Coordinates of C-alpha atoms in Angstrom, one line a residue:
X1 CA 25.6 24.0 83.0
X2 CA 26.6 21.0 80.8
X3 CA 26.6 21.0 77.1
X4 CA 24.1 18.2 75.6
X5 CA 25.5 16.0 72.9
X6 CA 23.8 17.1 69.3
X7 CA 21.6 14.2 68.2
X8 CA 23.6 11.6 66.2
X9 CA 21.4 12.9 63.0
X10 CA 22.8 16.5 62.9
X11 CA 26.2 15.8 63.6
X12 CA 26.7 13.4 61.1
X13 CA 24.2 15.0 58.2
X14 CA 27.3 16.9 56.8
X15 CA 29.0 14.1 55.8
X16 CA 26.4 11.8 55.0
X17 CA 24.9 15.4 52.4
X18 CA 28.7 15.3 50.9
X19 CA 28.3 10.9 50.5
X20 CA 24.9 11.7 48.7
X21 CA 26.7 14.2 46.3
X22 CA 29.2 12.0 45.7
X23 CA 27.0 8.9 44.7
X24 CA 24.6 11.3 42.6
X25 CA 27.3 13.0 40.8
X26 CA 28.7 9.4 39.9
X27 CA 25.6 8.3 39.0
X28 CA 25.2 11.3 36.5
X29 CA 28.2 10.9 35.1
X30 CA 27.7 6.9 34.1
X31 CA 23.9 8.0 32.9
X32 CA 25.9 10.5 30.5
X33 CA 28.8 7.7 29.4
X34 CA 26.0 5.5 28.6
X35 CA 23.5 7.8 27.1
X36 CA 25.6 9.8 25.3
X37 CA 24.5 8.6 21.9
X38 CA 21.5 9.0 22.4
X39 CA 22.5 12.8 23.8
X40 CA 24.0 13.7 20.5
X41 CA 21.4 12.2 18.2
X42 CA 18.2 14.1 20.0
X43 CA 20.5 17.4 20.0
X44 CA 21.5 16.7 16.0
X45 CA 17.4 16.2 15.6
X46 CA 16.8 19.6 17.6
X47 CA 19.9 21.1 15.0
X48 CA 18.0 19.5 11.9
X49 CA 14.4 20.9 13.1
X50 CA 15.7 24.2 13.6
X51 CA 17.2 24.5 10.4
X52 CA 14.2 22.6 8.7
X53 CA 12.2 25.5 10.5
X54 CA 14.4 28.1 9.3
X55 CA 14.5 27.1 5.5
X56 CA 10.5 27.1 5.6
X57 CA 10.5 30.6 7.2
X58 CA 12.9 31.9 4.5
X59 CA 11.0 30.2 1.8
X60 CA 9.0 33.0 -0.6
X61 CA 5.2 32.2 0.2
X62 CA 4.5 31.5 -3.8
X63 CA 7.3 28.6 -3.4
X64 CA 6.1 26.8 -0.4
X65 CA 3.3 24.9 -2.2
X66 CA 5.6 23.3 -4.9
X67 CA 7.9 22.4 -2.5
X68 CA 5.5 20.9 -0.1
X69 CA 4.3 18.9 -3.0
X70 CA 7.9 17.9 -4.0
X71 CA 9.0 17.0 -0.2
X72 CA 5.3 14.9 0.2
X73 CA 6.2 13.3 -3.4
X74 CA 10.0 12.2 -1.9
X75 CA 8.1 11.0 1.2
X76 CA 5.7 8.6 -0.7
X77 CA 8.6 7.3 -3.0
X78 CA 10.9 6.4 0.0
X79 CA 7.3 4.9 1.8
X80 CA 6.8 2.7 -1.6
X81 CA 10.9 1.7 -1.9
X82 CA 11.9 -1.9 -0.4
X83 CA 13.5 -1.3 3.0
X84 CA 12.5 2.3 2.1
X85 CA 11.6 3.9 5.8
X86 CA 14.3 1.8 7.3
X87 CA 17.1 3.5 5.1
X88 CA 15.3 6.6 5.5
X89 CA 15.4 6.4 9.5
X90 CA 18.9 5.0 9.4
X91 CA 20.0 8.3 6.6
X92 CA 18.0 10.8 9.3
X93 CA 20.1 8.8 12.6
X94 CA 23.3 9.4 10.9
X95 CA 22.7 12.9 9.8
X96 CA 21.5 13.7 13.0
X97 CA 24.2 12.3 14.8
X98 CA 26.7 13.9 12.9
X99 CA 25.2 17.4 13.3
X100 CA 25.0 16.7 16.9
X101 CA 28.8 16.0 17.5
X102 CA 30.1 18.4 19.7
X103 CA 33.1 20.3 18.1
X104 CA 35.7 22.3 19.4
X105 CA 34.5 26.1 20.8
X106 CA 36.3 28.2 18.7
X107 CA 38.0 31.3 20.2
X108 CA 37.0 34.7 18.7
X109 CA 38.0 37.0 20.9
X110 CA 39.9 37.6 23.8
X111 CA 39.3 36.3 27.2
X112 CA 39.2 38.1 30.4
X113 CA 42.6 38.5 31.2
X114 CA 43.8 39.5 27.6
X115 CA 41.5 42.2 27.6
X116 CA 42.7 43.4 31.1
X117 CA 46.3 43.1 29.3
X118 CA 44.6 45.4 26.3
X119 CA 42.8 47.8 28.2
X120 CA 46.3 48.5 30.7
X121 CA 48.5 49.2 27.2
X122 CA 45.7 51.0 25.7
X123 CA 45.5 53.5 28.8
X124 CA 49.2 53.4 29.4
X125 CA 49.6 54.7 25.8
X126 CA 47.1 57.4 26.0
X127 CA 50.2 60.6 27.5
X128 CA 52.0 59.4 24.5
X129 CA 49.1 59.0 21.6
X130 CA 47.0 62.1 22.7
X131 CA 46.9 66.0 23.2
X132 CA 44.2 68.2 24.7
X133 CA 43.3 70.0 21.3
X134 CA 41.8 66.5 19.9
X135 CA 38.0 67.1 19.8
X136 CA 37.8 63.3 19.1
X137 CA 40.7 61.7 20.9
X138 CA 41.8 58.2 19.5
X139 CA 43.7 57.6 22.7
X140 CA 41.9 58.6 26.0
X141 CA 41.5 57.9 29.9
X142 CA 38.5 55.2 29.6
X143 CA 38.1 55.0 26.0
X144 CA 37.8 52.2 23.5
X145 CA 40.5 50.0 23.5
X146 CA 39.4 48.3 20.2
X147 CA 39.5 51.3 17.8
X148 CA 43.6 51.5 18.7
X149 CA 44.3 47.8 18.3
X150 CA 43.4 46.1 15.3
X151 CA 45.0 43.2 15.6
X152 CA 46.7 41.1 18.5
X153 CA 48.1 37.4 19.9
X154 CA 48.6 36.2 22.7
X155 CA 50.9 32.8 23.8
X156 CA 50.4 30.3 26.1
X157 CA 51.1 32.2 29.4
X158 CA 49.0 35.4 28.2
X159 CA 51.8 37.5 27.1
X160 CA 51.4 39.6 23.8
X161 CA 53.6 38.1 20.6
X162 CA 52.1 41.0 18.1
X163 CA 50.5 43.9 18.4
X164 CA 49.3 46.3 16.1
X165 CA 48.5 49.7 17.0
X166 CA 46.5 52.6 15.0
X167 CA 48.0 55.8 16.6
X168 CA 46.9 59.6 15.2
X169 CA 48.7 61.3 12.7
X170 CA 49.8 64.2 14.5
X171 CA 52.2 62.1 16.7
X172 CA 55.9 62.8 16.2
X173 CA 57.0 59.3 14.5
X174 CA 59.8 60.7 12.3
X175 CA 61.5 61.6 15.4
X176 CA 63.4 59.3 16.8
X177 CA 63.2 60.2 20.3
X178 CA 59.3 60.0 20.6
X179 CA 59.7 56.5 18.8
X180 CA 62.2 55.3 21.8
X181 CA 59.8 56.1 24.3
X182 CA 57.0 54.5 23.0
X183 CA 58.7 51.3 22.6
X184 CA 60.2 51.8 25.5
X185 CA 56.4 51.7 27.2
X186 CA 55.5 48.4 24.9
X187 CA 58.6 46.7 26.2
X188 CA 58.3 47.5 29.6
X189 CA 54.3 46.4 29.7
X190 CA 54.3 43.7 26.9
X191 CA 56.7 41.3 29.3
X192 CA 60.7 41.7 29.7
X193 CA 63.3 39.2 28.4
X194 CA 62.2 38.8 25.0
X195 CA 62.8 40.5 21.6
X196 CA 61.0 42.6 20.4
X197 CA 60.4 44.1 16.9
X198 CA 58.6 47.5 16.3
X199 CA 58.0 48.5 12.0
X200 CA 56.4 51.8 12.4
X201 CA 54.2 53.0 9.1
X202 CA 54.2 56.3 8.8
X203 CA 52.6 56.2 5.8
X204 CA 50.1 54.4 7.8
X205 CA 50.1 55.6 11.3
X206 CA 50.8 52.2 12.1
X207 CA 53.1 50.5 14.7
X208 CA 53.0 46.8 14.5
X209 CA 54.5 45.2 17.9
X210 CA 56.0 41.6 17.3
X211 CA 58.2 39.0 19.0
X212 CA 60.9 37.6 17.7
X213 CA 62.6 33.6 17.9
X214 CA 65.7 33.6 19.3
X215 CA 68.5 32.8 16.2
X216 CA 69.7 29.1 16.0
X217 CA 72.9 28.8 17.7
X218 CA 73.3 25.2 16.3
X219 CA 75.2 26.4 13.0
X220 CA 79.2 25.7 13.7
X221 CA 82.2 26.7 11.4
X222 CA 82.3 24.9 7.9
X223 CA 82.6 25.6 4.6
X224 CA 80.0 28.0 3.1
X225 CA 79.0 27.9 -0.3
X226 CA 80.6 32.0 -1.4
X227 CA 83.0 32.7 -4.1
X228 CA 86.0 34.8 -3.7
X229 CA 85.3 38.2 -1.8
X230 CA 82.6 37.1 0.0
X231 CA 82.5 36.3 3.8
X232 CA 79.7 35.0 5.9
X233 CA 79.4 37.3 9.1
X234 CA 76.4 35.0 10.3
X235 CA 72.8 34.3 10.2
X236 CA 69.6 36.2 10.6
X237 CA 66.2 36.3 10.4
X238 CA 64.1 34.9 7.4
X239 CA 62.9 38.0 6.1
X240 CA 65.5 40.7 6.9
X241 CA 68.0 39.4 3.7
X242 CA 67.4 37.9 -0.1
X243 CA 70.5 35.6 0.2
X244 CA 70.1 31.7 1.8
X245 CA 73.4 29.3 2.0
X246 CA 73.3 25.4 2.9
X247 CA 74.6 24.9 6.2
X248 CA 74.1 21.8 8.2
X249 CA 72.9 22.7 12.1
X250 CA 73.0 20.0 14.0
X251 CA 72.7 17.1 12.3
X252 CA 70.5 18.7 9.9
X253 CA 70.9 20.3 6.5
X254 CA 69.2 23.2 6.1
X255 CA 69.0 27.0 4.0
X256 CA 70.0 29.6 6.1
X257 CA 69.3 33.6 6.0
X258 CA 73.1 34.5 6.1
X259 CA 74.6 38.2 6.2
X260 CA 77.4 38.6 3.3
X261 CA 79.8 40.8 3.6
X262 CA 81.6 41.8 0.6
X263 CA 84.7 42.6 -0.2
X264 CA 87.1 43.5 -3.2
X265 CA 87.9 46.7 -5.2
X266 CA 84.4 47.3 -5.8
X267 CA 82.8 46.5 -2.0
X268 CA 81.3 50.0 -0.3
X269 CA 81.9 48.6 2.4
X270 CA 85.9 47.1 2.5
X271 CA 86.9 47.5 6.2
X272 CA 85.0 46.3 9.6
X273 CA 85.4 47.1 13.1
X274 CA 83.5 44.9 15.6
X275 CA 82.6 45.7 19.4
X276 CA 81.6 43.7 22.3
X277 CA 82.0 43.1 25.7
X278 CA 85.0 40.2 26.9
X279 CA 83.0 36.8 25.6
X280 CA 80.9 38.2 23.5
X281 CA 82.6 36.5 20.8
X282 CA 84.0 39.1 18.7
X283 CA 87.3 36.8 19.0
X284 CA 85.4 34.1 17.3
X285 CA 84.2 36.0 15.0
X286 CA 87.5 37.1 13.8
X287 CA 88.5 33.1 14.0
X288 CA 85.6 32.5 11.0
X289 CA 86.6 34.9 9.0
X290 CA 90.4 34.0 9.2
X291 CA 89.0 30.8 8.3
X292 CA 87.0 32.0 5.3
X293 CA 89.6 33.7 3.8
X294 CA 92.7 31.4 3.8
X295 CA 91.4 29.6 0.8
X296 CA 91.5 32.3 -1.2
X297 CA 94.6 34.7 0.2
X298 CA 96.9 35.8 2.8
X299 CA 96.2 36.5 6.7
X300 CA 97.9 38.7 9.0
X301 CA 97.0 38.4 12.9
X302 CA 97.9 40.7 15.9
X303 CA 96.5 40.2 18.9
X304 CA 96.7 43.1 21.6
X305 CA 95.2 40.5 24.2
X306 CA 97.8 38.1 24.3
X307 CA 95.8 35.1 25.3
X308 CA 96.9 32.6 22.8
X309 CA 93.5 32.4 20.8
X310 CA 94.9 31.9 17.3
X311 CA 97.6 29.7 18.6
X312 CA 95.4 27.0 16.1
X313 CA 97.0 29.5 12.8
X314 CA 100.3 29.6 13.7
X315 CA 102.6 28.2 10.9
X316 CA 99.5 27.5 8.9
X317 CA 99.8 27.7 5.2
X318 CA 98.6 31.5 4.3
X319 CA 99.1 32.6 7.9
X320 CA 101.6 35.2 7.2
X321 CA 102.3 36.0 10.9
X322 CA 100.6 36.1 14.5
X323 CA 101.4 38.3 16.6
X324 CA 100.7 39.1 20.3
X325 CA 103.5 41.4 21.0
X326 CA 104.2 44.7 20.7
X327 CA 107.6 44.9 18.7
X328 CA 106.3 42.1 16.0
X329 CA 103.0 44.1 16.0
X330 CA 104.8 47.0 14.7
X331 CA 106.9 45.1 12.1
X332 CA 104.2 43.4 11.0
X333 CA 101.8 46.4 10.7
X334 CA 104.7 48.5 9.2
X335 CA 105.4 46.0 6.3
X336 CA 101.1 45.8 5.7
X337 CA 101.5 49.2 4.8
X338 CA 104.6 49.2 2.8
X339 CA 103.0 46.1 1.2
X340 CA 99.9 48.1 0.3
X341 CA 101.9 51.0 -1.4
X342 CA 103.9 48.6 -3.2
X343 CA 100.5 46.9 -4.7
X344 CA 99.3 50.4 -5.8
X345 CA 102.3 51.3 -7.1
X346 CA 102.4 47.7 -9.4
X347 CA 99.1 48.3 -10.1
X348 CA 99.3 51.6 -11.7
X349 CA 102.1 50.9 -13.7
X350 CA 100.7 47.7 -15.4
X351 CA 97.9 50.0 -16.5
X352 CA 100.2 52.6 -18.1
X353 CA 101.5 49.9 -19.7
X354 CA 98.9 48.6 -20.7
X355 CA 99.2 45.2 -19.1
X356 CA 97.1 43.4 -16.5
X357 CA 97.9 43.8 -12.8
X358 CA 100.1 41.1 -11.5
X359 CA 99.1 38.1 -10.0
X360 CA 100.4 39.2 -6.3
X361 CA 98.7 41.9 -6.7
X362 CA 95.2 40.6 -6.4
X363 CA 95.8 37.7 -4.1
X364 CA 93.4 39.1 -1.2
X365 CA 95.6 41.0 2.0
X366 CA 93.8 40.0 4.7
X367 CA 94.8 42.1 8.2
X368 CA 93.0 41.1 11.7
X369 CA 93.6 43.6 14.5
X370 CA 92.2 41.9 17.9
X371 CA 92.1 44.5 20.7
X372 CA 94.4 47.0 19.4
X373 CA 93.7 49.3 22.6
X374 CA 96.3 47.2 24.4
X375 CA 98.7 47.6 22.2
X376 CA 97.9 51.3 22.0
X377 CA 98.7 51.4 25.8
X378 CA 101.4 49.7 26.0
X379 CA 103.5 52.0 22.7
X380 CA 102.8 55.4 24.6
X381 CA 104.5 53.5 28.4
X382 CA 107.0 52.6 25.9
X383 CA 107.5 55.6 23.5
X384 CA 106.5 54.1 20.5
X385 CA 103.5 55.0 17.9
X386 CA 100.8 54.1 18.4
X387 CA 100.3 50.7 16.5
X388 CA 97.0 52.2 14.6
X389 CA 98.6 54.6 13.3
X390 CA 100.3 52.2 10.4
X391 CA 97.0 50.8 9.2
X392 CA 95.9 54.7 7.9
X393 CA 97.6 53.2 4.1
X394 CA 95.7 50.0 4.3
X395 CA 92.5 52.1 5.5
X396 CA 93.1 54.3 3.0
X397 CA 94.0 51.8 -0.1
X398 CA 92.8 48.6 0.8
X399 CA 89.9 48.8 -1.3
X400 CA 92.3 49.5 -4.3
X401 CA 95.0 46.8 -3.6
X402 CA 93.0 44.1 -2.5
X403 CA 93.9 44.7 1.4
X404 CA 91.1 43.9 3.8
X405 CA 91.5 45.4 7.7
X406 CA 89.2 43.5 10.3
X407 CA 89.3 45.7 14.2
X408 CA 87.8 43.7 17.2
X409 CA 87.6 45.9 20.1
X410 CA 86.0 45.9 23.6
X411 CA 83.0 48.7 24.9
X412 CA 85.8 49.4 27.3
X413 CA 88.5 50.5 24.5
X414 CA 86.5 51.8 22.1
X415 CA 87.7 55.6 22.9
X416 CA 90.8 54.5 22.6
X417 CA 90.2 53.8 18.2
X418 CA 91.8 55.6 16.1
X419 CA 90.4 58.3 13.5
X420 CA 91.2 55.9 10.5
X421 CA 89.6 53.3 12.5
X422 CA 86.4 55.1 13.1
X423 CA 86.0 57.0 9.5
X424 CA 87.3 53.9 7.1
X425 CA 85.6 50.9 8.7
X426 CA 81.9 51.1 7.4
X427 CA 81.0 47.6 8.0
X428 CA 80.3 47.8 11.6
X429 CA 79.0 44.7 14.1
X430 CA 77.9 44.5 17.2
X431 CA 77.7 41.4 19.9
X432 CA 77.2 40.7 23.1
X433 CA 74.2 42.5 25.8
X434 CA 74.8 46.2 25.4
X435 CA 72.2 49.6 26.1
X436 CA 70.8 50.9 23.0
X437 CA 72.7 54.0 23.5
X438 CA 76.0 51.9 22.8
X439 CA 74.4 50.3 20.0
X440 CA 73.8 53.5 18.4
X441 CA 77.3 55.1 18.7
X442 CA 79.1 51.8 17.0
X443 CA 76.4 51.3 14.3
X444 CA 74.9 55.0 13.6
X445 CA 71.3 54.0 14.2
X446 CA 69.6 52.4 17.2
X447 CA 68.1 48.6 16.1
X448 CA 64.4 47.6 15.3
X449 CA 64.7 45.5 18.2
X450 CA 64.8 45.8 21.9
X451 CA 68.1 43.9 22.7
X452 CA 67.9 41.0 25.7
X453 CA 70.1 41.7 28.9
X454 CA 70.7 37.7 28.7
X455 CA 72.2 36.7 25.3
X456 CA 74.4 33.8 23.9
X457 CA 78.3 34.2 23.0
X458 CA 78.1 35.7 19.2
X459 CA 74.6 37.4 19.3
X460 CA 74.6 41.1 18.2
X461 CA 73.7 43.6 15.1
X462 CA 75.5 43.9 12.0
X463 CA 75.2 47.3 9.6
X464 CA 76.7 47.5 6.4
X465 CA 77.3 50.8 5.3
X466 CA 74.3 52.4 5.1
X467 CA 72.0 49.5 5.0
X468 CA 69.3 48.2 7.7
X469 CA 70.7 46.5 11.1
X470 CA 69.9 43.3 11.0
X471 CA 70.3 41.0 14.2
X472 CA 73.3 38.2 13.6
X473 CA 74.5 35.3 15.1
X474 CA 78.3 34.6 14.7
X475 CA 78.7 31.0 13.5
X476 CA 80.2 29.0 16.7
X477 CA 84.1 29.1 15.6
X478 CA 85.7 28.9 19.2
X479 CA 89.6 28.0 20.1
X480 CA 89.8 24.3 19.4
X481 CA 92.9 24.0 22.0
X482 CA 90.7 25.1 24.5
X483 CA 89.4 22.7 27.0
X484 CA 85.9 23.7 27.0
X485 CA 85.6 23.3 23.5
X486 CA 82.7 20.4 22.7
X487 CA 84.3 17.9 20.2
X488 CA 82.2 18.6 17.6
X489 CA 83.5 21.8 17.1
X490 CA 87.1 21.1 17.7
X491 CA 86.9 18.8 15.0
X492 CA 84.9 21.6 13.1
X493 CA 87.5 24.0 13.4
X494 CA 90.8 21.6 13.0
X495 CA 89.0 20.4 9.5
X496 CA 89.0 24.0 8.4
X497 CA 92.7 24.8 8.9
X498 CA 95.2 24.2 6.4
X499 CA 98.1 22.2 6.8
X500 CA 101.0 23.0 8.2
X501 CA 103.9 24.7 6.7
X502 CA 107.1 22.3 6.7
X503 CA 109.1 25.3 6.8
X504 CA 107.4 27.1 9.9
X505 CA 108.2 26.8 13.6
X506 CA 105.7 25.2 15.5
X507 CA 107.1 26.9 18.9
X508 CA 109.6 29.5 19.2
X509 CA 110.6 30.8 22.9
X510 CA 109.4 34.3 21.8
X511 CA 106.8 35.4 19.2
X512 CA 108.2 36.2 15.7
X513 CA 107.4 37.8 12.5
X514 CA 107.3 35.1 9.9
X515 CA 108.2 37.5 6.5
X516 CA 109.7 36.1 3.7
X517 CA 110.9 33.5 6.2
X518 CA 112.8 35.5 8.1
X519 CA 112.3 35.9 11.9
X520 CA 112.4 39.2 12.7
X521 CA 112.6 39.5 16.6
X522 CA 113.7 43.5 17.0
X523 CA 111.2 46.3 17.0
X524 CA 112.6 47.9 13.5
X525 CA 110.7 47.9 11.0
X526 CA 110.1 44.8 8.3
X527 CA 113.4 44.0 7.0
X528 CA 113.7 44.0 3.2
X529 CA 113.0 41.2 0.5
X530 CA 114.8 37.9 0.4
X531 CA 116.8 39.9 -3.0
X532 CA 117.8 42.4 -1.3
X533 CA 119.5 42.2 1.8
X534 CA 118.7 44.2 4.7
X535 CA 121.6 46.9 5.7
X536 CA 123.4 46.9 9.3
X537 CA 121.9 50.4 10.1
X538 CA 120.1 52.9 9.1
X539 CA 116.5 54.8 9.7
X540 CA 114.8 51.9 7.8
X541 CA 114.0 50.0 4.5
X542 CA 112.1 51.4 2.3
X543 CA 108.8 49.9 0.5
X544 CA 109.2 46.7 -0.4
X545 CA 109.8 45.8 -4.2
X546 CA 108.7 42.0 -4.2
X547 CA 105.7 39.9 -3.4
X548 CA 105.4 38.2 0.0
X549 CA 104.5 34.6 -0.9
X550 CA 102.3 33.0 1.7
X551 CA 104.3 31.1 4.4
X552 CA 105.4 28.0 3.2

C-alpha cells in the first residue's frame, strides 16, 4: 500500500514554528533596547513606593500625623515654586532611575558545584576528624558541612585557594604523623600540582588550608645590599622573614623577602650542606655565594664532578684554587686545615698578649666542596683518605677562625657524607622535586608545604639551625661559558667576577693548586710558605706559619 505525502502544512510547520520564534525573540529583544529606559525608571518607581510604603509602616502611629502635615506642607511649596512640579518630576525621574539601575548580583555563597566540592572534603575528612564515642560528632557521614568550614575561596576553575577547617579537640594534631595524613587527604582532593600551605592552631583546633604563588624566578645574580658576613641564599615568601633587599627582577626594581644566612665568629649557624637532585641547581647556588663572598675574602673550590662549572673563577683575584681532581683536592683541603690551626693558634696568642688578632686572621676562609662523594670514591679505588676527612679542623674551628665550609651534594651521595659533615653543618638547604620523606632526613622537619613534582632549577627549602623552613628560590647564577646561558645572565655573572690575576695561568694542561703561587701538581700535601722552603722528602710539612695572600 503506498504512503500518502503529509499535507504541505504539517511538513513544513516545524520550521515555519522555529521562523516565528526567531522573529518574536528579535522583536523582544529591540522592544527591550528601546524601552529600556523606561524599564528601569517604572522598576526605580516600584523601588521608591516600596520603600515609601515601608518608612510609613515603621513610622510610630503618634508620628504619622506631623509628618503627613510636613510631607502635604513640602508638596504645596514645590506646587507654589516657579517651574516647581517640573523640577519635582524631573528630581523623582532621576531618583527613580537611579534606583532602578541594575547592579551587579553579588555572590554570597557558594554555587552548586563548590558545595559539591565542600560536601566531598567534608565527608572525606570525617575517618580522620571523628571517633564513635562523640555523642555530638563535629565530623560525620551526612552531616553539616558548614559547622567544619568557616571559611573558603575558590578560583576561576572551581578549585579551592583556602580553606579553613574547625576540627575537635581530641584529634592527635601534635603528632606529626596524624598531621601528614590529613594533609595528605587535602592535597590529594583540593587539586594536584600546586602548593599548598597548612598552619595548624592547636591552640585553636584550627587548620587553615591555603595556596601558595609560585616564587619569582626573574631575580638573577647581582650585587645585594649585605655587609660583611652576610650571604643571600635566595628569596621567599612575603611573610615567612622580617628582612627585604632591593633587587631588580626583570627590568624592574623591587624589595624582596630574602633568606640571610649569616656567618662569622658569632653565626649559630657557620657551615651549610645543600642536597638536590643533578640540575637542581645546588651548583649555582654554590656559584652565588662564591660570588658573594669574593669582595670580602678568600675562596677555595673543589669540585668532585669534574664538569668544568667554575672554569668562570679560575685565576680570579681571591680565588685561591679550583680544583676538580683528586691529588689537588687533597692538597688543597690538607692546607685548609693547616691554615685553620694556624689562625687559631695566631689568634690565641695575640690575646695573651694582649694585642688584636691579626689582619689575616679575620679575612673570611671561604671553602666550597661540590660533590665530595666522587671524590670519596675515587680515594678508597686509590688508597687514599677519604677527602672529607681533612675538613673535620675547618668543621670543627671555622666558626673561630673565620673559616666558612659550603657541601653541595646529590640525593644519590648523601650516604656517602661524612660525620663532620652531617653533625657541623647546621644550615641545611634543599632544591629540586624530592618526597617529603627526603626532605625531612636533610632538614630535620618535614615543610609547611606540599612540594610540586614539577619545579624550576633552584627551588627548594632552606632551615637554619633550628629555625622554621622556609621555601627558597636560588638567585639564577648559572655557568656564563655555557651555551645555554641567556645573555642577560652571562653578562650578569661576568660583571660580578673580579679581574683577572696577571700572575695566574689562564690554562694549564693539568689542574693545579695555586698556593702561594706555587703549582703544586703531586698528591703530597701543601708545600710550605714562600719563607720557608719545602724539603726534598719527608712525611710532610708541618702547619703553615704565614698568611696565604689571595692569588694575585
Amino acid at each position: 500500500m503506498a504512503r500518502r505525502p503529509l499535507p504541505r502544512i504539517l511538513s513544513s510547520g516545524s520550521a515555519q514554528i522555529a521562523r516565528s520564534r526567531e522573529i518574536a525573540r528579535t522583536a523582544a529583544d529591540s522592544a527591550t533596547d528601546v524601552l529600556h529606559p523606561l524599564i528601569t525608571v517604572s522598576r526605580g518607581l516600584r523601588k521608591l513606593a516600596a520603600s515609601a510604603r515601608a518608612k510609613w509602616a515603621a513610622t510610630p502611629k503618634e508620628r504619622r500625623g506631623p509628618t503627613l502635615f510636613l510631607v502635604a506642607a513640602c508638596v504645596l511649596v514645590v506646587a507654589l515654586l516657579p517651574y516647581g512640579p517640573l523640577l519635582a518630576l524631573v528630581v523623582l525621574m532621576g531618583a527613580a532611575a537611579w534606583k532602578g539601575r541594575e547592579r551587579p548580583v553579588v555572590k554570597t555563597g557558594p554555587d552548586e558545584a563548590e558545595t559539591a566540592r565542600l560536601k566531598g572534603l567534608y565527608e572525606a575528612l570525617v575517618p580522620y576528624f571523628s571517633v564513635p564515642e562523640d555523642p555530638s560528632p563535629l565530623f560525620s557521614h551526612g552531616g553539616d558541612w558548614s559547622g567544619a568550614f568557616g571559611e573558603y575561596a575558590f578560583d576561576g576553575d572551581g578549585r579551592l585557594t583556602r580553606l579553613r577547617i574547625s576540627y575537635p579537640p581530641y584529634f592527635a594534631d601534635g603528632e606529626p604523623a596524624a598531621r601528614a595524613r590529613v594533609e595528605q587527604l587535602l592535597h590529594a582532593k583540593s587539586g594536584r600540582g600546586r602548593e599548598y600551605r597548612f598552619d595548624w592552631d592547636e591552640e585553636g583546633n584550627r587548620l587553615v588550608l591555603s595556596v601558595l604563588p609560585a616564587l619569582p624566578t626573574t631575580i638573577a645574580a647581582q650585587r645585594f645590599v649585605t655587609v660583611p658576613g652576610e650571604t643571600v641564599l635566595g628569596f621567599t615568601d612575603a611573610d615567612a622573614v622580617q628582612r627585604t633587599v632591593p633587587v631588580v627582577a626583570g627590568e624592574a626594581t623591587e624589595d624582596a623577602p630574602a633568606v640571610v644566612w649569616r656567618t662569622g665568629p658569632r653565626s649559630t649557624e657557620p657551615h651549610l650542606l645543600a642536597v638536590g637532585r643533578p640540575g637542581s641547581g645546588t651548583t649555582s647556588l654554590l656559584r652565588s655565594i662564591a660570588l658573594q663572598a669574593l669582595p670580602h675574602g678568600d675562596v677555595l673550590i673543589v669540585e668532585g664532578g669534574g664538569t668544568g662549572e667554575y672554569a668562570c673563577l679560575t685565576g680570579r683575584a681571591g680565588v685561591l684554587a679550583v680544583e676538580c681532581g683528586l691529588s689537588g683536592a687533597l692538597a688543597s683541603l690538607e692546607w685548609a686545615a693547616h691554615e685553620t690551626e694556624r689562625r687559631l693558634i695566631a689568634a690565641n696568642r695575640a690575646r695573651q698578649a694582649g694585642l688584636p688578632t691579626p689582619e689575616d686572621t679575620r679575612r673570611p676562609l671561604w671553602i666550597l666542596l661540590d660533590r665530595p662523594g666522587v671524590l670519596g670514591h675515587l680515594a678508597a679505588a686509590d688508597g687514599r683518605p677519604d677527602p672529607q676527612e681533612l675538613l673535620r679542623v675547618p668543621l670543627r674551628h671555622g666558626r673561630a677562625a673565620q673559616v666558612t665550609v659550603v657541601v653541595a651534594e646529590q640525593f644519590d651521595d648523601v650516604d656517602m657524607l661524612s660525620e663532620a659533615v652531617r653533625s657541623h653543618t647546621r644550615a641545611r638547604i634543599v632544591l629540586g622535586p624530592a618526597a617529603p620523606g627526603q626532605i625531612e632526613a636533610v632538614l630535620g622537619v618535614q615543610p609547611h608545604t606540599t612540594p610540586t613534582p614539577d619545579v624550576p632549577a633552584g627551588r627548594g627549602y632552606a632551615r637554619l639551625g633550628t629555625g622554621p623552613v622556609l621555601r627558597l628560590q636560588v638567585p639564577a647564577t648559572p655557568d656564563p661559558y655555557d651555551d645555554a646561558t641567556s645573555d642577560a645572565h652571562r653578562r650578569a655573572v661576568l660583571d660580578l667576577l673580579p679581574e683577572r690575576s696577571p700572575a695566574a695561568p689562564v690554562t694549564a694542561p693539568a689542574p693545579t693548586v695555586l698556593i702561594e703561587k706555587i703549582p703544586v701538581t703531586s698528591p703530597e700535601p701543601a708545600p710550605a710558605p714562600r719563607a720557608e722552603p719545602a724539603p726534598a722528602a719527608g712525611p710532610g710539612p708541618g702547619p703553615l706559619h704565614a698568611p696565604v695572600p689571595a692569588e694575585g
